[in-house]
PDB file of C-alpha atoms and ligand atoms in Angstrom:
ATOM      1  CA  MET A   1      -8.524  22.182   9.940  1.00  0.00           C
ATOM      2  CA  THR A   2     -11.031  22.684   7.186  1.00  0.00           C
ATOM      3  CA  GLY A   3     -14.648  22.310   8.142  1.00  0.00           C
ATOM      4  CA  SER A   4     -15.784  20.669   4.944  1.00  0.00           C
ATOM      5  CA  GLY A   5     -14.957  17.011   5.267  1.00  0.00           C
ATOM      6  CA  ASN A   6     -17.325  14.171   4.640  1.00  0.00           C
ATOM      7  CA  GLY A   7     -20.496  15.086   6.402  1.00  0.00           C
ATOM      8  CA  ASN A   8     -21.623  11.567   7.264  1.00  0.00           C
ATOM      9  CA  GLY A   9     -21.620  11.649  11.022  1.00  0.00           C
ATOM     10  CA  SER A  10     -21.659   7.874  11.421  1.00  0.00           C
ATOM     11  CA  GLY A  11     -18.719   7.173   9.147  1.00  0.00           C
ATOM     12  CA  PRO A  12     -15.359   5.944  10.338  1.00  0.00           C
ATOM     13  CA  VAL A  13     -12.763   8.425  11.395  1.00  0.00           C
ATOM     14  CA  LEU A  14      -9.420   8.016   9.703  1.00  0.00           C
ATOM     15  CA  ASP A  15      -7.452   9.099  12.743  1.00  0.00           C
ATOM     16  CA  ALA A  16      -4.209   7.906  14.315  1.00  0.00           C
ATOM     17  CA  ALA A  17      -5.929   4.766  15.611  1.00  0.00           C
ATOM     18  CA  TRP A  18      -6.977   3.908  12.062  1.00  0.00           C
ATOM     19  CA  ALA A  19      -3.464   4.526  10.717  1.00  0.00           C
ATOM     20  CA  ILE A  20      -1.978   2.329  13.435  1.00  0.00           C
ATOM     21  CA  ASP A  21      -4.565  -0.373  12.747  1.00  0.00           C
ATOM     22  CA  TRP A  22      -3.731  -0.130   9.035  1.00  0.00           C
ATOM     23  CA  LEU A  23      -0.040  -0.691   9.732  1.00  0.00           C
ATOM     24  CA  ARG A  24      -0.745  -3.609  12.082  1.00  0.00           C
ATOM     25  CA  ARG A  25      -3.142  -5.186   9.584  1.00  0.00           C
ATOM     26  CA  SER A  26      -0.547  -4.692   6.840  1.00  0.00           C
ATOM     27  CA  ALA A  27       2.005  -6.514   8.956  1.00  0.00           C
ATOM     28  CA  ALA A  28      -0.418  -9.376   9.538  1.00  0.00           C
ATOM     29  CA  VAL A  29      -1.385  -9.741   5.898  1.00  0.00           C
ATOM     30  CA  VAL A  30       2.218  -9.476   4.700  1.00  0.00           C
ATOM     31  CA  ALA A  31       3.193 -12.185   7.199  1.00  0.00           C
ATOM     32  CA  GLU A  32       0.308 -14.377   6.021  1.00  0.00           C
ATOM     33  CA  ASN A  33       1.330 -13.867   2.397  1.00  0.00           C
ATOM     34  CA  ARG A  34       5.065 -13.967   2.957  1.00  0.00           C
ATOM     35  CA  VAL A  35       5.550 -17.251   1.134  1.00  0.00           C
ATOM     36  CA  ALA A  36       3.153 -16.318  -1.664  1.00  0.00           C
ATOM     37  CA  LEU A  37       5.052 -13.070  -2.253  1.00  0.00           C
ATOM     38  CA  ILE A  38       8.360 -14.915  -2.165  1.00  0.00           C
ATOM     39  CA  GLU A  39       7.028 -17.303  -4.796  1.00  0.00           C
ATOM     40  CA  LEU A  40       5.827 -14.481  -7.033  1.00  0.00           C
ATOM     41  CA  ASP A  41       9.237 -12.830  -6.774  1.00  0.00           C
ATOM     42  CA  ARG A  42      11.033 -16.130  -7.298  1.00  0.00           C
ATOM     43  CA  ALA A  43       9.236 -16.513 -10.626  1.00  0.00           C
ATOM     44  CA  ILE A  44      10.296 -13.162 -12.077  1.00  0.00           C
ATOM     45  CA  GLY A  45      12.809 -11.704  -9.608  1.00  0.00           C
ATOM     46  CA  ASP A  46      15.119 -12.917  -6.864  1.00  0.00           C
ATOM     47  CA  GLY A  47      12.598 -14.284  -4.397  1.00  0.00           C
ATOM     48  CA  ASP A  48      13.095 -11.809  -1.571  1.00  0.00           C
ATOM     49  CA  HIS A  49      10.001  -9.624  -1.750  1.00  0.00           C
ATOM     50  CA  GLY A  50       7.971 -11.444   0.912  1.00  0.00           C
ATOM     51  CA  GLU A  51      10.991 -11.680   3.172  1.00  0.00           C
ATOM     52  CA  ASN A  52      11.840  -8.007   2.721  1.00  0.00           C
ATOM     53  CA  LEU A  53       8.368  -6.717   3.445  1.00  0.00           C
ATOM     54  CA  ASP A  54       7.792  -9.073   6.353  1.00  0.00           C
ATOM     55  CA  ARG A  55      10.995  -7.834   7.988  1.00  0.00           C
ATOM     56  CA  GLY A  56       9.953  -4.221   7.476  1.00  0.00           C
ATOM     57  CA  PHE A  57       6.411  -4.542   8.775  1.00  0.00           C
ATOM     58  CA  THR A  58       7.527  -6.670  11.703  1.00  0.00           C
ATOM     59  CA  ALA A  59       9.850  -3.807  12.651  1.00  0.00           C
ATOM     60  CA  ILE A  60       6.966  -1.340  12.307  1.00  0.00           C
ATOM     61  CA  VAL A  61       4.862  -3.398  14.724  1.00  0.00           C
ATOM     62  CA  ALA A  62       7.789  -3.499  17.171  1.00  0.00           C
ATOM     63  CA  LYS A  63       7.931   0.307  17.036  1.00  0.00           C
ATOM     64  CA  LEU A  64       4.173   0.585  17.513  1.00  0.00           C
ATOM     65  CA  ASP A  65       4.468  -1.602  20.596  1.00  0.00           C
ATOM     66  CA  GLN A  66       6.807   1.024  22.065  1.00  0.00           C
ATOM     67  CA  GLU A  67       5.312   4.309  20.913  1.00  0.00           C
ATOM     68  CA  THR A  68       1.903   5.461  19.739  1.00  0.00           C
ATOM     69  CA  PRO A  69       1.966   7.995  16.900  1.00  0.00           C
ATOM     70  CA  ALA A  70      -0.404  10.880  17.630  1.00  0.00           C
ATOM     71  CA  THR A  71      -1.561  11.517  14.075  1.00  0.00           C
ATOM     72  CA  PRO A  72      -1.906   9.566  10.813  1.00  0.00           C
ATOM     73  CA  GLY A  73       0.967  11.610   9.401  1.00  0.00           C
ATOM     74  CA  ALA A  74       3.239  10.644  12.276  1.00  0.00           C
ATOM     75  CA  ALA A  75       2.314   6.985  11.794  1.00  0.00           C
ATOM     76  CA  PHE A  76       3.068   7.176   8.072  1.00  0.00           C
ATOM     77  CA  LYS A  77       6.414   8.868   8.672  1.00  0.00           C
ATOM     78  CA  MET A  78       7.406   6.294  11.263  1.00  0.00           C
ATOM     79  CA  ALA A  79       6.481   3.548   8.796  1.00  0.00           C
ATOM     80  CA  ALA A  80       8.503   5.288   6.078  1.00  0.00           C
ATOM     81  CA  MET A  81      11.652   5.525   8.191  1.00  0.00           C
ATOM     82  CA  THR A  82      11.349   1.914   9.281  1.00  0.00           C
ATOM     83  CA  LEU A  83      10.737   0.573   5.783  1.00  0.00           C
ATOM     84  CA  LYS A  84      13.645   2.571   4.382  1.00  0.00           C
ATOM     85  CA  SER A  85      16.016   1.245   7.023  1.00  0.00           C
ATOM     86  CA  LYS A  86      14.797  -2.373   7.212  1.00  0.00           C
ATOM     87  CA  VAL A  87      13.690  -3.298   3.696  1.00  0.00           C
ATOM     88  CA  GLY A  88      16.352  -3.674   1.072  1.00  0.00           C
ATOM     89  CA  GLY A  89      16.000  -4.049  -2.654  1.00  0.00           C
ATOM     90  CA  ALA A  90      13.750  -1.927  -4.796  1.00  0.00           C
ATOM     91  CA  ALA A  91      10.679  -2.180  -2.622  1.00  0.00           C
ATOM     92  CA  GLY A  92      12.104  -0.666   0.586  1.00  0.00           C
ATOM     93  CA  PRO A  93      12.930   2.751  -0.862  1.00  0.00           C
ATOM     94  CA  LEU A  94       9.761   2.715  -2.962  1.00  0.00           C
ATOM     95  CA  TYR A  95       7.388   1.919  -0.093  1.00  0.00           C
ATOM     96  CA  GLY A  96       9.409   4.177   2.190  1.00  0.00           C
ATOM     97  CA  THR A  97       8.954   7.054  -0.227  1.00  0.00           C
ATOM     98  CA  ALA A  98       5.243   6.265  -0.585  1.00  0.00           C
ATOM     99  CA  PHE A  99       4.613   6.458   3.165  1.00  0.00           C
ATOM    100  CA  LEU A 100       6.853   9.506   3.578  1.00  0.00           C
ATOM    101  CA  ARG A 101       5.015  11.436   0.861  1.00  0.00           C
ATOM    102  CA  ALA A 102       1.661  10.380   2.308  1.00  0.00           C
ATOM    103  CA  GLY A 103       2.810  11.622   5.718  1.00  0.00           C
ATOM    104  CA  THR A 104       3.883  14.940   4.276  1.00  0.00           C
ATOM    105  CA  ALA A 105       0.615  15.295   2.358  1.00  0.00           C
ATOM    106  CA  VAL A 106      -1.532  14.956   5.474  1.00  0.00           C
ATOM    107  CA  GLY A 107       0.688  17.082   7.720  1.00  0.00           C
ATOM    108  CA  ASP A 108      -0.376  17.030  11.350  1.00  0.00           C
ATOM    109  CA  ALA A 109      -4.099  16.588  10.732  1.00  0.00           C
ATOM    110  CA  ALA A 110      -5.780  14.606  13.505  1.00  0.00           C
ATOM    111  CA  ALA A 111      -7.972  12.761  11.015  1.00  0.00           C
ATOM    112  CA  LEU A 112      -8.298  12.478   7.240  1.00  0.00           C
ATOM    113  CA  ASP A 113     -11.444  13.246   5.308  1.00  0.00           C
ATOM    114  CA  ALA A 114     -11.954  11.755   1.845  1.00  0.00           C
ATOM    115  CA  PRO A 115     -10.162  14.543  -0.058  1.00  0.00           C
ATOM    116  CA  MET A 116      -7.168  14.336   2.275  1.00  0.00           C
ATOM    117  CA  LEU A 117      -7.128  10.591   1.874  1.00  0.00           C
ATOM    118  CA  VAL A 118      -7.029  10.980  -1.902  1.00  0.00           C
ATOM    119  CA  ALA A 119      -4.248  13.542  -1.535  1.00  0.00           C
ATOM    120  CA  ALA A 120      -2.280  11.070   0.585  1.00  0.00           C
ATOM    121  CA  LEU A 121      -2.748   8.187  -1.852  1.00  0.00           C
ATOM    122  CA  THR A 122      -1.876  10.418  -4.792  1.00  0.00           C
ATOM    123  CA  ALA A 123       1.258  11.679  -3.058  1.00  0.00           C
ATOM    124  CA  ALA A 124       2.272   8.096  -2.255  1.00  0.00           C
ATOM    125  CA  ARG A 125       1.846   7.035  -5.866  1.00  0.00           C
ATOM    126  CA  ASP A 126       3.631  10.118  -7.160  1.00  0.00           C
ATOM    127  CA  GLY A 127       6.502   9.373  -4.792  1.00  0.00           C
ATOM    128  CA  VAL A 128       6.886   5.866  -6.189  1.00  0.00           C
ATOM    129  CA  VAL A 129       6.895   7.305  -9.711  1.00  0.00           C
ATOM    130  CA  ALA A 130       9.433   9.981  -8.782  1.00  0.00           C
ATOM    131  CA  ARG A 131      11.692   7.363  -7.266  1.00  0.00           C
ATOM    132  CA  GLY A 132      11.249   4.465  -9.701  1.00  0.00           C
ATOM    133  CA  LYS A 133      10.264   6.261 -12.923  1.00  0.00           C
ATOM    134  CA  ALA A 134       7.796   3.540 -13.864  1.00  0.00           C
ATOM    135  CA  ALA A 135       4.892   4.314 -16.160  1.00  0.00           C
ATOM    136  CA  SER A 136       1.615   2.416 -16.109  1.00  0.00           C
ATOM    137  CA  GLY A 137       1.754  -0.948 -17.840  1.00  0.00           C
ATOM    138  CA  GLU A 138       5.420  -1.612 -17.025  1.00  0.00           C
ATOM    139  CA  LYS A 139       4.507  -4.420 -14.611  1.00  0.00           C
ATOM    140  CA  THR A 140       5.350  -2.728 -11.314  1.00  0.00           C
ATOM    141  CA  MET A 141       3.533  -1.708  -8.153  1.00  0.00           C
ATOM    142  CA  ILE A 142       2.419   1.392 -10.057  1.00  0.00           C
ATOM    143  CA  ASP A 143      -0.041  -0.846 -11.880  1.00  0.00           C
ATOM    144  CA  ALA A 144      -1.808  -1.357  -8.546  1.00  0.00           C
ATOM    145  CA  TRP A 145      -1.341   2.180  -7.197  1.00  0.00           C
ATOM    146  CA  THR A 146      -2.534   4.198 -10.160  1.00  0.00           C
ATOM    147  CA  PRO A 147      -5.898   2.434 -10.568  1.00  0.00           C
ATOM    148  CA  ALA A 148      -6.277   2.691  -6.786  1.00  0.00           C
ATOM    149  CA  VAL A 149      -5.665   6.445  -6.841  1.00  0.00           C
ATOM    150  CA  ASP A 150      -8.054   6.898  -9.771  1.00  0.00           C
ATOM    151  CA  ALA A 151     -10.795   4.877  -8.106  1.00  0.00           C
ATOM    152  CA  ALA A 152     -10.304   6.701  -4.816  1.00  0.00           C
ATOM    153  CA  ALA A 153     -10.501  10.079  -6.550  1.00  0.00           C
ATOM    154  CA  ALA A 154     -13.701   9.081  -8.336  1.00  0.00           C
ATOM    155  CA  GLU A 155     -15.337   7.949  -5.081  1.00  0.00           C
ATOM    156  CA  ALA A 156     -14.244  11.083  -3.250  1.00  0.00           C
ATOM    157  CA  ALA A 157     -15.596  13.231  -6.089  1.00  0.00           C
ATOM    158  CA  ALA A 158     -18.925  11.439  -5.629  1.00  0.00           C
ATOM    159  CA  ASP A 159     -18.824  12.468  -1.944  1.00  0.00           C
ATOM    160  CA  SER A 160     -18.347   8.928  -0.667  1.00  0.00           C
ATOM    161  CA  ALA A 161     -17.182   8.324   2.884  1.00  0.00           C
ATOM    162  CA  PRO A 162     -13.494   7.537   3.471  1.00  0.00           C
ATOM    163  CA  ALA A 163     -14.161   3.830   4.079  1.00  0.00           C
ATOM    164  CA  VAL A 164     -15.891   3.593   0.698  1.00  0.00           C
ATOM    165  CA  VAL A 165     -13.049   5.483  -0.945  1.00  0.00           C
ATOM    166  CA  LEU A 166     -10.549   3.013   0.517  1.00  0.00           C
ATOM    167  CA  ALA A 167     -12.609  -0.028  -0.444  1.00  0.00           C
ATOM    168  CA  ALA A 168     -12.729   1.224  -4.039  1.00  0.00           C
ATOM    169  CA  ALA A 169      -8.978   1.812  -3.961  1.00  0.00           C
ATOM    170  CA  ALA A 170      -8.357  -1.719  -2.694  1.00  0.00           C
ATOM    171  CA  ASP A 171     -10.670  -3.254  -5.306  1.00  0.00           C
ATOM    172  CA  ALA A 172      -8.897  -1.331  -8.063  1.00  0.00           C
ATOM    173  CA  ALA A 173      -5.451  -2.268  -6.736  1.00  0.00           C
ATOM    174  CA  GLU A 174      -6.403  -5.957  -6.719  1.00  0.00           C
ATOM    175  CA  ALA A 175      -7.690  -5.734 -10.284  1.00  0.00           C
ATOM    176  CA  GLY A 176      -4.568  -3.815 -11.262  1.00  0.00           C
ATOM    177  CA  ALA A 177      -2.304  -6.451  -9.734  1.00  0.00           C
ATOM    178  CA  ILE A 178      -4.133  -9.220 -11.593  1.00  0.00           C
ATOM    179  CA  ALA A 179      -3.827  -7.198 -14.787  1.00  0.00           C
ATOM    180  CA  THR A 180      -0.015  -7.324 -14.518  1.00  0.00           C
ATOM    181  CA  ASP A 181      -0.084 -11.050 -15.332  1.00  0.00           C
ATOM    182  CA  PRO A 182       0.107 -10.737 -19.137  1.00  0.00           C
ATOM    183  CA  LEU A 183       2.548  -7.815 -19.129  1.00  0.00           C
ATOM    184  CA  ILE A 184       6.225  -7.714 -20.002  1.00  0.00           C
ATOM    185  CA  ALA A 185       8.194  -5.966 -17.253  1.00  0.00           C
ATOM    186  CA  ARG A 186       9.997  -2.765 -18.184  1.00  0.00           C
ATOM    187  CA  LYS A 187      11.386  -1.840 -14.760  1.00  0.00           C
ATOM    188  CA  GLY A 188      13.129  -3.730 -11.976  1.00  0.00           C
ATOM    189  CA  ARG A 189      14.644  -7.188 -12.039  1.00  0.00           C
ATOM    190  CA  ALA A 190      11.742  -8.724 -13.920  1.00  0.00           C
ATOM    191  CA  SER A 191      12.630  -6.556 -16.921  1.00  0.00           C
ATOM    192  CA  TYR A 192      15.654  -8.799 -17.561  1.00  0.00           C
ATOM    193  CA  LEU A 193      13.292 -11.671 -18.351  1.00  0.00           C
ATOM    194  CA  GLY A 194      11.581 -10.189 -21.378  1.00  0.00           C
ATOM    195  CA  GLU A 195       8.690 -12.357 -22.514  1.00  0.00           C
ATOM    196  CA  ARG A 196       9.386 -14.910 -19.791  1.00  0.00           C
ATOM    197  CA  ALA A 197       7.717 -12.538 -17.327  1.00  0.00           C
ATOM    198  CA  ILE A 198       4.422 -13.004 -19.145  1.00  0.00           C
ATOM    199  CA  GLY A 199       1.946 -15.027 -17.118  1.00  0.00           C
ATOM    200  CA  HIS A 200       3.356 -14.023 -13.742  1.00  0.00           C
ATOM    201  CA  ARG A 201       1.925 -11.450 -11.357  1.00  0.00           C
ATOM    202  CA  ASP A 202       4.158  -8.597 -10.297  1.00  0.00           C
ATOM    203  CA  PRO A 203       5.074  -9.123  -6.625  1.00  0.00           C
ATOM    204  CA  GLY A 204       5.091  -5.426  -5.758  1.00  0.00           C
ATOM    205  CA  ALA A 205       1.668  -4.907  -7.323  1.00  0.00           C
ATOM    206  CA  ALA A 206       0.407  -7.898  -5.338  1.00  0.00           C
ATOM    207  CA  SER A 207       1.820  -6.571  -2.057  1.00  0.00           C
ATOM    208  CA  SER A 208       0.463  -3.090  -2.784  1.00  0.00           C
ATOM    209  CA  ALA A 209      -3.017  -4.556  -3.192  1.00  0.00           C
ATOM    210  CA  LEU A 210      -2.657  -6.381   0.135  1.00  0.00           C
ATOM    211  CA  ILE A 211      -1.567  -3.205   1.909  1.00  0.00           C
ATOM    212  CA  LEU A 212      -4.350  -1.099   0.416  1.00  0.00           C
ATOM    213  CA  ARG A 213      -6.896  -3.783   1.375  1.00  0.00           C
ATOM    214  CA  ALA A 214      -5.548  -3.578   4.918  1.00  0.00           C
ATOM    215  CA  ALA A 215      -6.240   0.173   4.879  1.00  0.00           C
ATOM    216  CA  ALA A 216      -9.812  -0.459   3.766  1.00  0.00           C
ATOM    217  CA  ASP A 217     -10.301  -3.203   6.344  1.00  0.00           C
ATOM    218  CA  ALA A 218      -9.042  -0.905   9.095  1.00  0.00           C
ATOM    219  CA  ALA A 219     -11.523   1.762   8.001  1.00  0.00           C
ATOM    220  CA  ALA A 220     -14.356  -0.770   7.840  1.00  0.00           C
ATOM    221  CA  ALA A 221     -13.500  -2.010  11.320  1.00  0.00           C
ATOM    222  CA  SER A 222     -13.505   1.558  12.582  1.00  0.00           C
ATOM    223  CA  ALA A 223     -16.880   2.141  10.872  1.00  0.00           C
ATOM    224  CA  GLY A 224     -18.220  -0.980  12.552  1.00  0.00           C
ATOM    225  CA  ALA A 225     -17.005   0.251  15.893  1.00  0.00           C
ATOM    226  CA  VAL A 226     -18.707   3.615  15.371  1.00  0.00           C
ATOM    227  CA  ALA A 227     -21.930   2.482  13.712  1.00  0.00           C
ATOM    228  CA  GLY A 228     -22.409  -0.749  15.593  1.00  0.00           C
ATOM    229  CA  GLY A 229     -21.075  -3.298  13.172  1.00  0.00           C
ATOM    230  CA  ALA A 230     -21.778  -2.795   9.498  1.00  0.00           C
ATOM    231  CA  ALA A 231     -19.047  -5.171   8.407  1.00  0.00           C
ATOM    232  CA  PRO A 232     -18.872  -5.524   4.639  1.00  0.00           C
ATOM    233  CA  ALA A 233     -19.797  -8.883   3.219  1.00  0.00           C
ATOM    234  CA  GLY A 234     -16.878 -10.789   1.791  1.00  0.00           C
ATOM    235  CA  THR A 235     -16.524 -10.546  -1.929  1.00  0.00           C
ATOM    236  CA  GLY A 236     -14.906 -13.885  -2.425  1.00  0.00           C
ATOM    237  CA  SER A 237     -11.306 -14.917  -3.109  1.00  0.00           C
TER     238      SER A 237
HETATM  239  P1  ADP B   1      14.198  -6.307  -5.691  1.00  0.00           P
HETATM  240  O1  ADP B   1      13.615  -6.266  -7.066  1.00  0.00           O
HETATM  241  O2  ADP B   1      15.322  -5.345  -5.514  1.00  0.00           O
HETATM  242  O3  ADP B   1      14.528  -7.705  -5.249  1.00  0.00           O
HETATM  243  P2  ADP B   1      11.730  -6.510  -4.230  1.00  0.00           P
HETATM  244  O4  ADP B   1      11.726  -7.909  -4.677  1.00  0.00           O
HETATM  245  O5  ADP B   1      11.515  -6.271  -2.783  1.00  0.00           O
HETATM  246  O6  ADP B   1      13.046  -5.770  -4.694  1.00  0.00           O
HETATM  247  O7  ADP B   1      10.581  -5.702  -4.986  1.00  0.00           O
HETATM  248  C1  ADP B   1      10.275  -5.972  -6.337  1.00  0.00           C
HETATM  249  C2  ADP B   1       9.097  -5.116  -6.741  1.00  0.00           C
HETATM  250  O8  ADP B   1       9.456  -3.742  -6.742  1.00  0.00           O
HETATM  251  C3  ADP B   1       8.580  -5.383  -8.136  1.00  0.00           C
HETATM  252  O9  ADP B   1       7.653  -6.430  -8.130  1.00  0.00           O
HETATM  253  C4  ADP B   1       7.963  -4.068  -8.545  1.00  0.00           C
HETATM  254  O10 ADP B   1       6.586  -3.998  -8.176  1.00  0.00           O
HETATM  255  C5  ADP B   1       8.688  -3.064  -7.699  1.00  0.00           C
HETATM  256  N1  ADP B   1       9.585  -2.272  -8.523  1.00  0.00           N
HETATM  257  C6  ADP B   1      10.817  -2.582  -8.937  1.00  0.00           C
HETATM  258  N2  ADP B   1      11.344  -1.563  -9.651  1.00  0.00           N
HETATM  259  C7  ADP B   1      10.390  -0.594  -9.702  1.00  0.00           C
HETATM  260  C8  ADP B   1      10.305   0.716 -10.265  1.00  0.00           C
HETATM  261  N3  ADP B   1      11.320   1.241 -10.962  1.00  0.00           N
HETATM  262  N4  ADP B   1       9.160   1.416 -10.096  1.00  0.00           N
HETATM  263  C9  ADP B   1       8.139   0.901  -9.385  1.00  0.00           C
HETATM  264  N5  ADP B   1       8.167  -0.313  -8.823  1.00  0.00           N
HETATM  265  C10 ADP B   1       9.266  -1.056  -8.972  1.00  0.00           C
HETATM  266 MG1   MG B   2      13.157  -9.222  -5.155  1.00  0.00          MG
END
């Protein structure tokens, strides 16, 4: 392991427990937003996105109830395999690739510092691009992931702690998802709609923002546990 991670001793540790908490929080937030994601996908797709993701993350939780991954990379790879096998459509292979690439990027590290976190997020995004060939502005999940990666990289370059890096990524992903509303889709099912996709949020960008927020929330909870409860104030919505 490199010795030069974030030096803030009181920060959260992005270890296996964090990765597991991230996956469990993702499952919870996907379940909570299942209908909302179905409705987004019904407007510009086939209405299965919430169903698909809920099935996949429910299966991930079932696996976590049986086995405890020892590292973040192992947790990501388990998530990848499960999503690839349980989630159909476009999103299963795309999210599966994202988690697989993230798992490969972090190797068997026991915990991620901010630069490793950025490497993982970048690898995840690059995996989605390699698989789906979407550019920015084509109304896909990339429009959440790329701003998230850029914001995370900027925070890490400013020597911010991993929890801050993840919060910035989640903020940027949410803004990116909202910014898909006026776009015409160029990839996926929504691309068949042409201008009729305008005014609707991309479901995959919306779910990506939820999942990245879950990562940030897991880090904040871990920070609270370490530092004695510095929970971030809600920012509305
Ligand atoms: P399907 O479109 O097969 O029904 P889902 O509904 O589960 O699959 O997922 C749809 C989402 O997948 C879209 O909202 C979009 O974010 C994402 N998506 C589709 N195609 C691509 C692609 N080529 N690149 C990146 N993301 C894509
Ligand atoms: Mg769909």
